Tab-separated table of C-alpha atoms in Angstrom:
chain	number	residue	atom	x	y	z
O	48	MET	CA	0.000	0.000	0.000
O	49	PHE	CA	2.839	2.386	0.891
O	50	PHE	CA	4.623	1.641	-2.398
O	51	ARG	CA	1.419	2.236	-4.414
O	52	THR	CA	0.842	5.553	-2.593
O	53	VAL	CA	4.364	6.729	-3.350
O	54	LEU	CA	3.947	5.862	-7.028
O	55	LEU	CA	0.639	7.721	-7.193
O	56	LEU	CA	2.141	10.801	-5.530
O	57	CYS	CA	5.037	10.744	-7.976
O	58	ALA	CA	2.615	10.555	-10.883
O	59	PHE	CA	0.599	13.440	-9.445
O	60	SER	CA	3.777	15.501	-9.020
O	61	GLY	CA	4.731	15.038	-12.663
O	62	LEU	CA	1.270	15.984	-13.886
O	63	SER	CA	0.987	19.036	-11.682
O	64	LYS	CA	4.006	20.722	-13.234
O	65	ALA	CA	2.589	20.163	-16.702
O	66	GLN	CA	-1.089	20.853	-16.160
O	67	TRP	CA	-1.158	23.963	-13.952
O	68	ASP	CA	0.158	26.265	-16.689
O	69	PRO	CA	-2.559	28.102	-18.692
O	70	HIS	CA	-0.089	28.672	-21.552
O	71	PHE	CA	-0.916	32.356	-21.854
O	72	VAL	CA	0.814	34.259	-24.626
O	73	GLY	CA	3.281	36.935	-23.506
O	74	ASP	CA	2.456	38.801	-20.300
O	75	ARG	CA	-1.260	37.879	-20.139
O	76	THR	CA	-2.493	36.712	-16.753
O	77	SER	CA	-6.258	36.097	-16.736
O	78	PHE	CA	-9.028	34.616	-18.826
O	79	VAL	CA	-12.731	35.178	-19.456
O	80	HIS	CA	-15.713	32.821	-19.264
O	81	LEU	CA	-17.840	33.724	-22.304
O	82	PHE	CA	-20.827	31.824	-20.956
O	83	GLU	CA	-23.089	30.380	-23.680
O	84	TRP	CA	-21.561	32.461	-26.487
O	85	ARG	CA	-21.659	31.113	-30.041
O	86	TRP	CA	-18.383	29.918	-31.531
O	87	ASN	CA	-18.419	32.526	-34.319
O	88	ASP	CA	-18.967	35.326	-31.805
O	89	ILE	CA	-16.107	34.068	-29.626
O	90	ALA	CA	-13.788	34.020	-32.639
O	91	GLU	CA	-14.673	37.617	-33.442
O	92	GLU	CA	-14.285	38.628	-29.790
O	93	CYS	CA	-10.787	37.139	-29.653
O	94	GLU	CA	-9.746	39.181	-32.664
O	95	ARG	CA	-11.492	42.479	-31.963
O	96	PHE	CA	-11.280	42.733	-28.166
O	97	LEU	CA	-9.753	39.938	-26.064
O	98	GLY	CA	-6.453	39.859	-27.921
O	99	PRO	CA	-6.001	43.646	-28.217
O	100	TYR	CA	-7.042	44.254	-24.592
O	101	GLY	CA	-4.678	41.681	-23.107
O	102	TYR	CA	-6.892	38.805	-22.017
O	103	GLY	CA	-5.144	35.451	-22.069
O	104	GLY	CA	-7.913	32.976	-22.798
O	105	VAL	CA	-11.570	32.018	-22.961
O	106	GLN	CA	-13.479	29.340	-21.087
O	107	VAL	CA	-16.183	28.162	-23.483
O	108	SER	CA	-19.403	26.317	-22.695
O	109	PRO	CA	-19.457	22.523	-23.159
O	110	PRO	CA	-19.023	21.943	-26.915
O	111	ASN	CA	-20.455	18.426	-27.128
O	112	GLU	CA	-23.969	17.311	-27.959
O	113	ASN	CA	-26.480	17.716	-25.151
O	114	ARG	CA	-30.061	16.940	-24.248
O	115	LEU	CA	-32.769	19.405	-25.318
O	116	VAL	CA	-34.689	20.259	-22.143
O	117	ASN	CA	-38.393	21.187	-22.335
O	118	GLU	CA	-40.259	20.162	-19.217
O	119	GLY	CA	-42.494	21.736	-16.586
O	120	GLY	CA	-42.395	25.142	-18.241
O	121	ILE	CA	-38.597	25.130	-18.390
O	122	VAL	CA	-37.499	25.428	-22.024
O	123	ARG	CA	-33.876	25.281	-23.183
O	124	PRO	CA	-32.245	26.263	-19.845
O	125	TRP	CA	-28.534	26.971	-19.569
O	126	TYR	CA	-27.987	23.734	-17.666
O	127	GLU	CA	-28.978	21.519	-20.575
O	128	ARG	CA	-25.391	22.032	-21.781
O	129	TYR	CA	-24.333	19.985	-18.730
O	130	GLN	CA	-26.384	16.937	-19.793
O	131	PRO	CA	-24.286	15.222	-22.481
O	132	VAL	CA	-25.807	12.923	-25.088
O	133	SER	CA	-22.605	12.229	-27.030
O	134	TYR	CA	-19.192	13.694	-27.749
O	135	LYS	CA	-20.209	15.076	-31.149
O	136	LEU	CA	-19.380	18.766	-31.391
O	137	GLU	CA	-22.887	19.987	-32.228
O	138	THR	CA	-24.608	22.444	-29.860
O	139	ARG	CA	-26.513	25.715	-29.959
O	140	SER	CA	-23.115	27.435	-29.921
O	141	GLY	CA	-22.356	26.012	-33.367
O	142	THR	CA	-21.015	23.158	-35.452
O	143	GLU	CA	-17.759	21.233	-35.265
O	144	GLU	CA	-16.327	23.240	-38.169
O	145	GLU	CA	-17.260	26.504	-36.454
O	146	PHE	CA	-15.653	25.258	-33.248
O	147	LYS	CA	-12.429	24.350	-35.047
O	148	SER	CA	-12.355	27.738	-36.778
O	149	MET	CA	-12.894	29.540	-33.466
O	150	VAL	CA	-10.008	27.736	-31.783
O	151	GLN	CA	-7.664	28.532	-34.652
O	152	ARG	CA	-8.691	32.192	-34.891
O	153	CYS	CA	-8.393	32.723	-31.145
O	154	ASN	CA	-4.971	31.086	-30.978
O	155	ASN	CA	-3.849	33.296	-33.859
O	156	ALA	CA	-5.029	36.308	-31.830
O	157	GLY	CA	-2.957	35.164	-28.846
O	158	VAL	CA	-6.019	33.979	-26.901
O	159	ARG	CA	-6.218	30.394	-25.579
O	160	ILE	CA	-9.375	28.262	-25.500
O	161	TYR	CA	-10.326	26.197	-22.447
O	162	VAL	CA	-13.226	23.775	-22.831
O	163	ASP	CA	-15.755	23.160	-20.078
O	164	ALA	CA	-15.474	19.352	-20.075
O	165	VAL	CA	-18.468	17.377	-18.766
O	166	ILE	CA	-17.110	13.864	-18.268
O	167	ASN	CA	-18.626	12.832	-14.930
O	168	HIS	CA	-22.091	12.001	-16.216
O	169	MET	CA	-24.578	11.999	-19.073
O	170	THR	CA	-28.246	13.113	-19.054
O	171	GLY	CA	-30.716	13.536	-16.230
O	172	GLY	CA	-34.456	13.933	-16.076
O	173	GLY	CA	-35.550	10.584	-17.487
O	174	GLY	CA	-37.074	9.813	-20.856
O	175	SER	CA	-35.579	9.337	-24.286
O	176	GLY	CA	-35.067	11.429	-27.396
O	177	THR	CA	-32.419	12.917	-29.623
O	178	GLY	CA	-29.811	15.474	-28.685
O	179	THR	CA	-28.620	18.650	-30.337
O	180	GLY	CA	-26.614	16.590	-32.825
O	181	GLY	CA	-29.380	14.093	-33.660
O	182	SER	CA	-28.070	11.205	-31.528
O	183	TYR	CA	-30.589	8.924	-29.816
O	184	TYR	CA	-30.498	8.408	-26.071
O	185	ASP	CA	-32.625	6.667	-23.448
O	186	HIS	CA	-31.896	7.996	-19.975
O	187	ASN	CA	-33.738	5.225	-18.122
O	188	ALA	CA	-32.009	2.467	-20.090
O	189	MET	CA	-28.660	4.299	-19.852
O	190	GLN	CA	-28.313	4.040	-23.607
O	191	TYR	CA	-26.371	6.676	-25.574
O	192	ASP	CA	-25.981	5.614	-29.192
O	193	GLY	CA	-23.799	8.539	-30.215
O	194	VAL	CA	-20.850	7.424	-28.061
O	195	PRO	CA	-21.954	4.606	-27.623
O	196	TYR	CA	-22.534	3.969	-23.899
O	197	SER	CA	-24.770	1.302	-22.369
O	198	ASN	CA	-25.874	0.566	-18.806
O	199	SER	CA	-22.675	-1.372	-18.117
O	200	ASP	CA	-20.694	1.888	-18.379
O	201	PHE	CA	-22.368	3.555	-15.415
O	202	ASN	CA	-22.258	3.396	-11.639
O	203	GLY	CA	-25.367	1.883	-10.074
O	204	PRO	CA	-26.664	-0.368	-7.314
O	205	HIS	CA	-23.451	-2.418	-7.376
O	206	ASN	CA	-21.444	0.504	-5.954
O	207	CYS	CA	-23.911	3.246	-4.978
O	208	PRO	CA	-25.266	2.442	-1.487
O	209	THR	CA	-28.397	4.626	-1.529
O	210	ALA	CA	-31.908	3.369	-2.208
O	211	SER	CA	-32.633	6.353	-4.438
O	212	GLY	CA	-29.483	5.884	-6.511
O	213	GLY	CA	-28.628	9.526	-5.873
O	214	ILE	CA	-26.346	11.359	-3.469
O	215	GLU	CA	-28.043	11.622	-0.080
O	216	ASP	CA	-25.108	12.352	2.231
O	217	TYR	CA	-22.167	14.562	1.225
O	218	ASN	CA	-20.234	13.255	4.210
O	219	ASP	CA	-20.018	9.896	2.456
O	220	ALA	CA	-17.303	10.116	-0.225
O	221	ASN	CA	-18.479	6.893	-1.823
O	222	GLN	CA	-21.951	8.342	-2.391
O	223	VAL	CA	-20.590	11.600	-3.774
O	224	ARG	CA	-18.489	9.756	-6.351
O	225	ASN	CA	-20.553	6.659	-7.171
O	226	CYS	CA	-24.145	7.903	-6.964
O	227	LYS	CA	-26.094	10.202	-9.250
O	228	LEU	CA	-25.637	13.946	-8.932
O	229	VAL	CA	-29.150	15.477	-9.194
O	230	GLY	CA	-30.365	12.487	-11.190
O	231	LEU	CA	-27.611	12.561	-13.840
O	232	ASN	CA	-26.496	9.127	-15.050
O	233	ASP	CA	-23.100	8.687	-13.406
O	234	LEU	CA	-20.306	7.355	-15.626
O	235	SER	CA	-17.835	4.877	-14.163
O	236	GLN	CA	-14.418	6.359	-14.950
O	237	SER	CA	-12.806	3.239	-13.469
O	238	LYS	CA	-13.838	1.258	-16.575
O	239	ASP	CA	-11.282	1.113	-19.376
O	240	TYR	CA	-13.906	1.613	-22.084
O	241	VAL	CA	-15.245	4.792	-20.449
O	242	ARG	CA	-11.715	6.104	-19.982
O	243	ASP	CA	-10.971	5.390	-23.651
O	244	LYS	CA	-14.014	7.368	-24.828
O	245	ILE	CA	-13.259	10.335	-22.574
O	246	VAL	CA	-9.587	10.393	-23.596
O	247	GLU	CA	-10.580	10.135	-27.268
O	248	PHE	CA	-12.914	13.125	-26.864
O	249	LEU	CA	-10.405	15.314	-25.024
O	250	ASN	CA	-7.559	14.437	-27.367
O	251	ARG	CA	-9.702	15.398	-30.370
O	252	LEU	CA	-10.157	18.837	-28.820
O	253	ILE	CA	-6.428	19.110	-28.104
O	254	GLY	CA	-5.759	18.261	-31.737
O	255	TYR	CA	-7.876	21.242	-32.767
O	256	GLY	CA	-5.701	23.541	-30.634
O	257	VAL	CA	-7.636	23.647	-27.352
O	258	ALA	CA	-5.191	24.669	-24.589
O	259	GLY	CA	-6.936	23.116	-21.604
O	260	PHE	CA	-10.050	22.131	-19.707
O	261	ARG	CA	-12.279	23.242	-16.872
O	262	VAL	CA	-13.404	19.850	-15.597
O	263	ASP	CA	-17.011	19.985	-14.438
O	264	ALA	CA	-18.057	18.109	-11.278
O	265	SER	CA	-14.515	16.905	-10.514
O	266	LYS	CA	-15.537	16.396	-6.906
O	267	HIS	CA	-17.840	13.606	-8.095
O	268	MET	CA	-15.028	11.584	-9.700
O	269	TRP	CA	-12.325	9.585	-7.938
O	270	PRO	CA	-8.961	11.401	-8.106
O	271	GLY	CA	-7.218	8.157	-9.093
O	272	ASP	CA	-9.499	7.751	-12.112
O	273	MET	CA	-8.949	11.348	-13.155
O	274	GLU	CA	-5.196	10.969	-12.816
O	275	VAL	CA	-5.234	8.028	-15.228
O	276	ILE	CA	-7.409	9.874	-17.743
O	277	PHE	CA	-5.356	13.087	-17.740
O	278	SER	CA	-2.054	11.222	-17.842
O	279	ARG	CA	-3.166	9.824	-21.211
O	280	LEU	CA	-3.841	13.192	-22.863
O	281	ASN	CA	-1.688	14.234	-25.785
O	282	ASN	CA	0.774	17.090	-25.690
O	283	LEU	CA	-0.507	20.377	-27.057
O	284	PRO	CA	0.098	20.650	-30.815
O	285	SER	CA	2.888	22.666	-32.357
O	286	GLY	CA	1.966	25.591	-34.549
O	287	TYR	CA	0.132	27.670	-31.962
O	288	GLY	CA	3.097	28.799	-29.903
O	289	PHE	CA	2.758	26.107	-27.238
O	290	PRO	CA	6.089	25.022	-25.719
O	291	ALA	CA	7.426	21.672	-26.875
O	292	GLY	CA	6.004	18.860	-24.760
O	293	ALA	CA	3.357	21.087	-23.154
O	294	LYS	CA	0.399	19.353	-21.512
O	295	PRO	CA	-3.088	20.888	-21.463
O	296	PHE	CA	-4.075	23.243	-18.639
O	297	VAL	CA	-6.433	21.575	-16.147
O	298	VAL	CA	-8.828	23.346	-13.765
O	299	GLN	CA	-10.986	21.068	-11.631
O	300	GLU	CA	-14.334	22.152	-10.238
O	301	VAL	CA	-14.205	21.068	-6.604
O	302	ILE	CA	-16.557	22.884	-4.237
O	303	ASP	CA	-14.875	22.695	-0.845
O	304	LEU	CA	-15.972	25.102	1.874
O	305	GLY	CA	-14.930	22.624	4.575
O	306	GLY	CA	-16.952	20.212	6.667
O	307	GLU	CA	-17.461	17.489	4.052
O	308	ALA	CA	-15.817	14.159	3.339
O	309	ILE	CA	-14.137	15.339	0.142
O	310	SER	CA	-11.390	17.952	0.159
O	311	ALA	CA	-9.937	20.017	-2.681
O	312	ASP	CA	-6.520	18.859	-1.449
O	313	GLU	CA	-7.171	15.442	-2.991
O	314	TYR	CA	-7.088	17.002	-6.472
O	315	LEU	CA	-4.126	19.364	-6.179
O	316	GLY	CA	-1.739	16.915	-7.810
O	317	ILE	CA	-3.756	16.709	-11.032
O	318	GLY	CA	-4.031	20.418	-11.898
O	319	ARG	CA	-5.417	23.666	-10.587
O	320	VAL	CA	-8.597	23.696	-8.520
O	321	THR	CA	-11.416	26.231	-8.273
O	322	GLU	CA	-11.045	28.086	-4.967
O	323	PHE	CA	-14.676	28.687	-3.987
O	324	ARG	CA	-13.640	30.085	-0.610
O	325	TYR	CA	-12.061	33.007	-2.478
O	326	SER	CA	-15.385	33.861	-4.131
O	327	ARG	CA	-17.374	33.487	-0.917
O	328	ASP	CA	-14.945	35.277	1.394
O	329	LEU	CA	-14.207	38.188	-0.934
O	330	GLY	CA	-17.934	38.789	-1.355
O	331	SER	CA	-18.500	38.625	2.404
O	332	VAL	CA	-15.814	41.259	2.985
O	333	PHE	CA	-17.050	43.708	0.366
O	334	LYS	CA	-20.636	43.253	1.580
O	335	LYS	CA	-19.410	43.769	5.183
O	336	PHE	CA	-21.145	40.618	6.414
O	337	ASP	CA	-20.596	39.806	10.097
O	338	GLY	CA	-18.470	42.929	10.585
O	339	GLN	CA	-15.947	41.989	7.885
O	340	LYS	CA	-13.651	44.813	6.742
O	341	LEU	CA	-11.336	45.419	3.789
O	342	SER	CA	-8.508	45.847	6.288
O	343	TYR	CA	-8.740	42.099	6.937
O	344	LEU	CA	-7.612	41.370	3.350
O	345	LYS	CA	-3.945	42.059	4.088
O	346	ASN	CA	-3.126	38.327	3.943
O	347	PHE	CA	-5.992	37.197	1.711
O	348	GLY	CA	-5.540	33.798	0.102
O	349	GLU	CA	-3.231	31.340	1.804
O	350	GLY	CA	-3.442	33.404	4.998
O	351	TRP	CA	-7.184	32.676	5.004
O	352	ALA	CA	-6.569	28.894	4.849
O	353	MET	CA	-7.081	28.760	1.097
O	354	MET	CA	-5.067	26.497	-1.178
O	355	ALA	CA	-1.600	27.531	-2.333
O	356	ASP	CA	-1.321	30.396	-4.786
O	357	GLY	CA	0.106	28.133	-7.485
O	358	SER	CA	-2.795	25.696	-7.204
O	359	ALA	CA	-5.748	28.063	-7.264
O	360	LEU	CA	-8.183	29.430	-9.783
O	361	ALA	CA	-9.585	32.655	-8.293
O	362	PHE	CA	-12.876	34.300	-9.272
O	363	VAL	CA	-15.480	36.730	-7.945
O	364	ASP	CA	-18.397	34.641	-9.242
O	365	ASN	CA	-19.097	31.865	-11.706
O	366	HIS	CA	-22.120	30.729	-13.730
O	367	ASP	CA	-23.370	28.550	-10.851
O	368	ASN	CA	-22.942	30.636	-7.732
O	369	GLN	CA	-24.130	33.852	-9.361
O	370	ARG	CA	-27.474	32.008	-9.552
O	371	GLY	CA	-27.360	30.841	-5.952
O	372	HIS	CA	-26.130	27.338	-6.822
O	373	GLY	CA	-22.979	25.575	-5.692
O	374	ALA	CA	-21.410	27.636	-2.915
O	375	GLY	CA	-21.423	31.009	-1.254
O	376	GLY	CA	-25.094	31.934	-1.092
O	377	ALA	CA	-25.785	35.613	-0.357
O	378	SER	CA	-22.046	36.354	-0.120
O	379	ILE	CA	-21.573	36.120	-3.883
O	380	ILE	CA	-21.310	39.441	-5.727
O	381	THR	CA	-22.631	39.505	-9.301
O	382	PHE	CA	-23.204	41.955	-12.141
O	383	LYS	CA	-26.540	42.783	-10.501
O	384	GLU	CA	-24.541	44.685	-7.866
O	385	SER	CA	-22.324	46.368	-10.431
O	386	ARG	CA	-20.595	48.907	-8.164
O	387	LEU	CA	-19.499	46.270	-5.658
O	388	TYR	CA	-18.688	43.877	-8.488
O	389	LYS	CA	-16.240	46.280	-10.102
O	390	MET	CA	-14.628	46.965	-6.719
O	391	ALA	CA	-14.210	43.283	-5.873
O	392	THR	CA	-12.861	42.529	-9.350
O	393	ALA	CA	-10.388	45.417	-9.055
O	394	PHE	CA	-9.067	43.905	-5.832
O	395	MET	CA	-8.852	40.422	-7.361
O	396	GLN	CA	-6.935	41.663	-10.399
O	397	ALA	CA	-4.563	43.697	-8.223
O	398	TRP	CA	-3.964	40.953	-5.656
O	399	PRO	CA	-1.156	38.382	-6.198
O	400	TYR	CA	-3.046	35.130	-5.837
O	401	GLY	CA	-3.923	32.380	-8.304
O	402	VAL	CA	-4.848	32.501	-11.953
O	403	THR	CA	-7.919	34.733	-12.261
O	404	ARG	CA	-11.062	34.214	-14.311
O	405	ILE	CA	-13.495	36.987	-15.294
O	406	MET	CA	-17.176	36.080	-15.645
O	407	SER	CA	-19.028	37.328	-18.737
O	408	SER	CA	-22.744	36.796	-18.219
O	409	PHE	CA	-26.091	37.161	-19.913
O	410	ALA	CA	-29.078	38.741	-18.173
O	411	TRP	CA	-31.436	36.439	-16.300
O	412	ASP	CA	-34.355	36.639	-13.880
O	413	LEU	CA	-35.037	32.934	-13.317
O	414	ASP	CA	-32.060	30.842	-12.257
O	415	TRP	CA	-32.591	28.415	-15.150
O	416	THR	CA	-32.914	31.023	-17.929
O	417	GLY	CA	-30.931	30.186	-21.043
O	418	PRO	CA	-29.007	32.635	-23.237
O	419	PRO	CA	-30.710	35.345	-25.344
O	420	HIS	CA	-32.559	33.598	-28.158
O	421	ASP	CA	-35.041	33.958	-30.998
O	422	SER	CA	-38.497	32.375	-31.154
O	423	ASN	CA	-36.936	29.027	-32.120
O	424	TYR	CA	-34.473	29.171	-29.204
O	425	ASN	CA	-31.488	29.788	-31.438
O	426	THR	CA	-28.865	31.714	-29.456
O	427	LEU	CA	-28.675	35.333	-30.579
O	428	PRO	CA	-25.419	37.008	-31.591
O	429	VAL	CA	-23.752	39.334	-29.106
O	430	THR	CA	-24.535	42.989	-29.828
O	431	ILE	CA	-21.547	45.336	-29.415
O	432	ASN	CA	-22.305	48.993	-28.692
O	433	PRO	CA	-20.192	51.989	-29.826
O	434	ASP	CA	-18.865	52.421	-26.266
O	435	ASN	CA	-17.541	48.805	-26.238
O	436	THR	CA	-20.316	47.512	-23.955
O	437	CYS	CA	-22.847	44.869	-24.977
O	438	SER	CA	-26.623	44.781	-25.300
O	439	GLY	CA	-29.341	42.417	-26.459
O	440	GLY	CA	-29.336	40.596	-23.125
O	441	TRP	CA	-25.565	40.110	-22.975
O	442	ILE	CA	-23.849	41.660	-19.932
O	443	CYS	CA	-20.179	41.326	-20.998
O	444	GLU	CA	-18.526	42.252	-17.690
O	445	HIS	CA	-15.153	41.703	-19.367
O	446	ARG	CA	-15.902	44.748	-21.550
O	447	TRP	CA	-16.605	47.092	-18.642
O	448	SER	CA	-13.788	49.635	-18.762
O	449	GLN	CA	-13.078	49.272	-15.032
O	450	ILE	CA	-12.581	45.525	-15.473
O	451	TYR	CA	-10.491	45.460	-18.633
O	452	GLY	CA	-8.442	48.318	-17.163
O	453	MET	CA	-7.651	46.172	-14.132
O	454	SER	CA	-6.925	43.147	-16.286
O	455	LYS	CA	-4.243	45.230	-17.987
O	456	PHE	CA	-3.036	46.276	-14.503
O	457	ARG	CA	-2.620	42.600	-13.575
O	458	ASN	CA	-0.579	41.968	-16.709
O	459	VAL	CA	1.715	44.915	-15.982
O	460	VAL	CA	2.413	43.996	-12.334
O	461	SER	CA	2.779	40.257	-12.943
O	462	GLY	CA	5.717	38.740	-11.093
O	463	THR	CA	5.728	41.303	-8.288
O	464	ALA	CA	4.632	40.871	-4.697
O	465	MET	CA	2.293	43.051	-2.630
O	466	ASN	CA	4.075	45.698	-0.588
O	467	ASP	CA	3.454	48.977	1.277
O	468	TRP	CA	0.035	47.902	2.534
O	469	TRP	CA	-2.071	50.640	4.170
O	470	ASP	CA	-5.492	50.523	5.781
O	471	ASN	CA	-7.511	52.738	8.085
O	472	GLY	CA	-8.537	49.837	10.299
O	473	SER	CA	-11.849	49.715	8.466
O	474	ASN	CA	-12.826	49.656	4.777
O	475	GLN	CA	-10.176	51.831	3.153
O	476	ILE	CA	-7.075	50.095	1.813
O	477	ALA	CA	-4.131	50.754	-0.484
O	478	PHE	CA	-1.071	48.821	-1.578
O	479	CYS	CA	1.691	48.619	-4.181
O	480	ARG	CA	2.713	45.837	-6.514
O	481	GLY	CA	6.493	46.118	-6.546
O	482	GLY	CA	7.520	49.248	-8.426
O	483	LYS	CA	4.925	48.681	-11.115
O	484	GLY	CA	1.458	49.435	-9.740
O	485	PHE	CA	-0.613	51.015	-6.991
O	486	ILE	CA	-4.276	50.708	-5.990
O	487	ALA	CA	-6.530	52.332	-3.375
O	488	ILE	CA	-10.098	51.282	-2.550
O	489	ASN	CA	-12.702	53.058	-0.418
O	490	ASN	CA	-15.609	50.933	0.803
O	491	ASP	CA	-16.363	53.148	3.817
O	492	ASP	CA	-19.277	55.545	4.153
O	493	TYR	CA	-16.971	58.562	4.161
O	494	GLU	CA	-14.235	60.037	1.979
O	495	LEU	CA	-10.724	58.658	1.636
O	496	ASN	CA	-8.229	61.552	1.586
O	497	GLU	CA	-4.630	60.461	2.190
O	498	THR	CA	-1.100	60.761	0.858
O	499	PHE	CA	0.306	57.370	-0.132
O	500	GLN	CA	3.578	55.801	-1.179
O	501	THR	CA	2.719	54.560	-4.679
O	502	CYS	CA	6.140	52.939	-5.276
O	503	LEU	CA	6.104	54.460	-8.791
O	504	PRO	CA	8.476	56.911	-10.524
O	505	ALA	CA	7.560	60.592	-10.523
O	506	GLY	CA	5.082	61.717	-13.145
O	507	SER	CA	1.461	62.078	-14.181
O	508	TYR	CA	-0.557	58.850	-14.338
O	509	CYS	CA	-3.979	58.007	-15.753
O	510	ASP	CA	-6.267	56.241	-13.302
O	511	VAL	CA	-7.257	53.047	-15.150
O	512	ILE	CA	-10.579	52.833	-13.319
O	513	THR	CA	-12.004	56.108	-14.646
O	514	GLY	CA	-10.199	56.234	-17.974
O	515	TYR	CA	-7.079	55.511	-19.977
O	516	VAL	CA	-4.298	57.169	-21.942
O	517	GLU	CA	-5.467	58.681	-25.233
O	518	ASN	CA	-3.557	61.169	-27.390
O	519	ARG	CA	-1.075	61.804	-24.564
O	520	ALA	CA	-3.861	62.727	-22.139
O	521	CYS	CA	-6.070	60.985	-19.580
O	522	THR	CA	-9.747	60.413	-20.274
O	523	GLY	CA	-10.342	60.065	-16.508
O	524	LYS	CA	-8.612	61.091	-13.288
O	525	VAL	CA	-4.961	62.191	-13.325
O	526	ILE	CA	-2.777	61.112	-10.382
O	527	GLU	CA	0.392	63.131	-9.756
O	528	VAL	CA	3.277	61.159	-8.243
O	529	GLY	CA	6.133	63.125	-6.688
O	530	SER	CA	9.861	62.458	-6.812
O	531	ASN	CA	9.568	60.500	-3.567
O	532	GLY	CA	6.840	58.237	-4.973
O	533	MET	CA	4.126	59.912	-2.900
O	534	ALA	CA	0.705	60.908	-4.240
O	535	SER	CA	-2.377	62.528	-2.747
O	536	ILE	CA	-5.425	60.341	-3.326
O	537	ARG	CA	-9.028	61.369	-2.759
O	538	ILE	CA	-11.870	58.901	-3.252
O	539	SER	CA	-15.394	59.931	-2.308
O	540	ASN	CA	-17.663	57.309	-0.845
O	541	THR	CA	-20.241	58.462	-3.421
O	542	ASP	CA	-18.003	57.922	-6.463
O	543	ALA	CA	-19.489	55.606	-9.061
O	544	ASP	CA	-16.327	53.525	-8.727
O	545	PRO	CA	-14.528	54.228	-5.428
O	546	VAL	CA	-11.195	52.833	-6.624
O	547	VAL	CA	-8.006	54.419	-7.989
O	548	ALA	CA	-5.404	52.306	-9.794
O	549	ILE	CA	-2.266	53.322	-11.676
O	550	HIS	CA	0.658	51.438	-13.164
O	551	VAL	CA	3.859	52.153	-15.046
O	552	GLU	CA	2.175	51.849	-18.432
O	553	SER	CA	-0.561	54.344	-17.520
O	554	LYS	CA	2.031	57.111	-17.115
O	555	LEU	CA	1.723	60.058	-19.485
């Protein structure tokens, strides 16, 4: 047993070095989740905005064939994309050819593509029918002709101990990994045939130039099975600027807020892991829940018992918890609280922890609402306004000037540590990032008016929250830094965006 454990740890160690790297081009440091966008729109966005504005990659919605959901008044919800029917690349986001073209165009623009990979399960909800690619399935019989899978490829009464066949106790790791998650037919990744089909699917995507995967429901798969599957993935192809021998980036969705049988630590040797405590705790601080204050953020991350910096994917919200699902509850800040959202995102992009992901949403009232669509439920194209924002039901947080300004900030200060922290003991904070950047945030109910060490050379700087450099002038606030690096900063508590941020590349 000891010898087997050592071998497994060695295998994990080798994978971790290969599969934690997002393979960003140049100095890029964060990526965007273009939730439910069409492939053609993503390709255009890579070329016209993401590449030029310094984003490193895109997480795309699951690209494989899914069930068409129409039941109980719920028609074509977003979550139908998480009910696979086959591994054909045919969805409401587009065809296989459109997917391939998107990947190539985005790579050419210096923007990587990460696929949301649903490999834990197939459909839920019962019944039979055909998926978005025309493949027949029978949920009750566990029959999926498009793969094909049959009932022998799934977990069931032989290894799931519950009478219902579903997860009933999250303190029982066996249930969490061998029983059905909300009624979804649970694949057995311990079977060689299932592993072969999953590896075949993921390697096909790698061959098209996909740089990595966000692995849905990783918590519901045994780490040993996942290690075998990901150890069999091909190297990333040459021709897109990937280093020789590079393995795909892996981010595993593991919701771990503590108190359950399964820990995120079990997955750290396979790749990065979603740090849901970051999302919950950052929201709690900015919302001032239970007396929380920004001054407490001085050691945010590992100092708050989160996973190591090099293991984490950090985010303010994701497509699940912005709808009240998954983890965090009322603590989660979303686009519906836009002022707080921009503040929290500014902190995340300025703070040296993890690889960061920016959410790009569509508007919704009901938690199941699918993307903007026509009368036949075809997803509508994203409408881009003259001021770079979006309309037509698309929120496009990544296009908010305060957010793409801070994404540039993160690129500029990459590789530096936090220093010269200041706080007022309450909800006003400021800090430097080496000699490359400075940020101040006011979340108090009164004005911030202080003189700070910015750690920057003397000169006039454009605040990247309120504007940018254009024709050798600032379109927003101008911050004057003296020869000693000091600057007077005033931020009213009534400002639309009570944040000031400058960096060496925002100097006039």
